[in-house]
Structure formats: C-alpha cells, structure tokens
Amino acid sequence: MTSNDSLARLAATIESRKAANGGDPGSSYVARLLHKGPDAFLKKIGEEATEAVMAAKDAEFGGNTPALQAKLVGEVADLWFHSMVALAHFGLSPADVLAELERREGTSGIEEKALRKVLNREAESP
C-alpha cells in the first residue's frame, strides 16, 4: 500500500460525506464541516497549521524526542486532513496537489518563487 493509496482512500471518504452524496452533518464530522461552509474548514486549517508550527518548535527546542515527533506527525496529519476537506469542497483532490508537486520536482525553489512573482506581475498588468 502506498501513501498515494491512503490519500486516495481518504479523499473518497471525504467525497462520500458531501451533502450531494448523502453526507449527514448530524453523524459525520466531515459532513458537518462541509455543511457549515468554507469558514468552518478554513478556520480549522488555520488552527491546525498553528498547532503544527508549535509542535515543530517543541520538537526543535525539546530534544526531538519520539513523543514530540509523534505530536508533530499528528498535527501535520490534522492539517493535511482539513486541507483535504477544503480540496474536496472546491472539487479538487490530493492527485491535483501531487501533480503540482511533480511539476515542481527538480525546479529550484528560489527560481520557482521568482517565476511566480513575474507571472503574477504580468497577470496584474493591463
């Protein structure tokens, strides 16, 4: 089993929780988040991102123990999960993110960022 398989299975579960697919906000956390709309899951993404940063700081300054590593992994898992809810809401999937990461593979991060700035400026120019 690959990580991609795990992401695909989770994405399918999230998709099944959409109202259009019979998701019940009364019995499903994902259905409830989707029912509440973007503000609900975007707030969770912000919270989980902050918690992941705090867990990483704890690992950095707390000796990077197995318990602190597990805490960081757990917080990043929460962040990924809530990000996947957002992707599903907007009709996207982990495969879209993986395709973008593959597109960037082998590209310098510095060059990529500079190119995005140029493209953004060109898009904003009349």
Short mmCIF file of C-alpha atoms in Angstrom, two decimals:
data_model
loop_
_atom_site.label_atom_id
_atom_site.label_comp_id
_atom_site.label_asym_id
_atom_site.label_seq_id
_atom_site.Cartn_x
_atom_site.Cartn_y
_atom_site.Cartn_z
CA MET A 1 0.00 0.00 0.00
CA THR A 2 1.39 3.41 -0.96
CA SER A 3 0.85 6.78 0.63
CA ASN A 4 -0.96 7.80 -2.53
CA ASP A 5 -3.43 4.93 -1.96
CA SER A 6 -4.06 6.16 1.59
CA LEU A 7 -4.66 9.70 0.36
CA ALA A 8 -6.98 8.45 -2.38
CA ARG A 9 -9.00 6.37 0.11
CA LEU A 10 -9.29 9.31 2.49
CA ALA A 11 -10.30 11.61 -0.37
CA ALA A 12 -13.00 9.12 -1.39
CA THR A 13 -14.31 9.01 2.17
CA ILE A 14 -14.39 12.81 2.35
CA GLU A 15 -16.16 12.92 -1.02
CA SER A 16 -18.77 10.48 0.27
CA ARG A 17 -19.55 12.86 3.13
CA LYS A 18 -20.67 15.68 0.81
CA ALA A 19 -24.38 16.50 1.06
CA ALA A 20 -24.83 15.58 -2.61
CA ASN A 21 -23.59 12.10 -1.76
CA GLY A 22 -25.80 11.69 1.30
CA GLY A 23 -23.42 13.00 3.94
CA ASP A 24 -25.24 13.65 7.20
CA PRO A 25 -23.98 16.63 9.26
CA GLY A 26 -25.61 15.05 12.31
CA SER A 27 -23.45 11.94 12.18
CA SER A 28 -20.29 12.95 10.28
CA TYR A 29 -17.64 15.48 11.26
CA VAL A 30 -16.66 15.99 7.61
CA ALA A 31 -20.29 16.44 6.54
CA ARG A 32 -20.71 18.99 9.33
CA LEU A 33 -17.62 20.95 8.22
CA LEU A 34 -18.78 20.91 4.60
CA HIS A 35 -22.33 21.87 5.62
CA LYS A 36 -21.02 24.86 7.61
CA GLY A 37 -19.07 26.00 4.56
CA PRO A 38 -15.58 27.31 3.90
CA ASP A 39 -15.32 29.45 7.03
CA ALA A 40 -15.55 26.32 9.20
CA PHE A 41 -12.88 24.23 7.49
CA LEU A 42 -10.64 27.21 6.71
CA LYS A 43 -10.66 28.10 10.40
CA LYS A 44 -9.64 24.51 11.18
CA ILE A 45 -6.81 24.70 8.64
CA GLY A 46 -5.51 27.83 10.36
CA GLU A 47 -5.76 26.22 13.80
CA GLU A 48 -4.04 23.03 12.67
CA ALA A 49 -1.27 24.96 10.89
CA THR A 50 -0.60 26.87 14.10
CA GLU A 51 -0.59 23.65 16.12
CA ALA A 52 1.84 22.06 13.63
CA VAL A 53 4.18 25.04 13.96
CA MET A 54 4.00 24.84 17.75
CA ALA A 55 4.69 21.08 17.69
CA ALA A 56 7.69 21.63 15.41
CA LYS A 57 9.02 24.30 17.76
CA ASP A 58 8.55 21.93 20.70
CA ALA A 59 10.46 19.22 18.81
CA GLU A 60 13.24 21.67 17.93
CA PHE A 61 13.72 23.01 21.41
CA GLY A 62 12.55 20.00 23.42
CA GLY A 63 15.12 17.49 22.23
CA ASN A 64 13.21 16.00 19.31
CA THR A 65 12.07 13.03 21.39
CA PRO A 66 9.82 10.29 19.98
CA ALA A 67 6.86 11.81 21.84
CA LEU A 68 7.50 15.24 20.34
CA GLN A 69 7.96 13.71 16.89
CA ALA A 70 4.64 11.88 17.28
CA LYS A 71 2.96 15.14 18.28
CA LEU A 72 4.32 16.86 15.16
CA VAL A 73 3.19 14.00 12.92
CA GLY A 74 -0.26 14.09 14.49
CA GLU A 75 -0.62 17.83 13.98
CA VAL A 76 0.54 17.62 10.36
CA ALA A 77 -1.94 14.77 9.81
CA ASP A 78 -4.71 17.04 11.15
CA LEU A 79 -3.55 19.83 8.84
CA TRP A 80 -3.48 17.53 5.80
CA PHE A 81 -6.91 16.14 6.67
CA HIS A 82 -8.56 19.55 6.92
CA SER A 83 -6.76 20.69 3.77
CA MET A 84 -8.24 17.67 2.01
CA VAL A 85 -11.71 18.74 3.15
CA ALA A 86 -11.03 22.12 1.52
CA LEU A 87 -9.83 20.44 -1.67
CA ALA A 88 -12.99 18.33 -1.82
CA HIS A 89 -15.19 21.37 -1.32
CA PHE A 90 -13.56 23.03 -4.32
CA GLY A 91 -13.77 19.90 -6.50
CA LEU A 92 -10.07 19.04 -6.15
CA SER A 93 -8.20 16.01 -4.84
CA PRO A 94 -4.83 15.00 -3.48
CA ALA A 95 -3.96 13.92 -7.03
CA ASP A 96 -4.13 17.59 -8.05
CA VAL A 97 -1.66 18.54 -5.32
CA LEU A 98 0.61 15.61 -6.17
CA ALA A 99 0.59 16.64 -9.85
CA GLU A 100 1.65 20.15 -8.86
CA LEU A 101 4.45 18.81 -6.66
CA GLU A 102 5.59 16.56 -9.52
CA ARG A 103 5.52 19.56 -11.87
CA ARG A 104 7.81 21.41 -9.46
CA GLU A 105 10.17 18.46 -8.97
CA GLY A 106 13.70 19.35 -9.97
CA THR A 107 12.94 23.06 -10.02
CA SER A 108 14.85 25.30 -7.68
CA GLY A 109 12.55 26.72 -5.04
CA ILE A 110 14.20 30.09 -5.46
CA GLU A 111 13.68 30.01 -9.22
CA GLU A 112 10.09 28.82 -8.82
CA LYS A 113 9.26 31.65 -6.44
CA ALA A 114 10.87 34.24 -8.74
CA LEU A 115 8.94 32.89 -11.73
CA ARG A 116 5.65 33.06 -9.81
CA LYS A 117 6.34 36.71 -8.95
CA VAL A 118 6.97 37.54 -12.60
CA LEU A 119 3.83 35.69 -13.72
CA ASN A 120 1.74 37.42 -11.04
CA ARG A 121 3.02 40.84 -12.11
CA GLU A 122 2.26 40.05 -15.76
CA ALA A 123 -1.24 38.90 -14.84
CA GLU A 124 -1.90 42.12 -12.93
CA SER A 125 -0.62 44.38 -15.72
CA PRO A 126 -3.21 45.74 -18.17
#
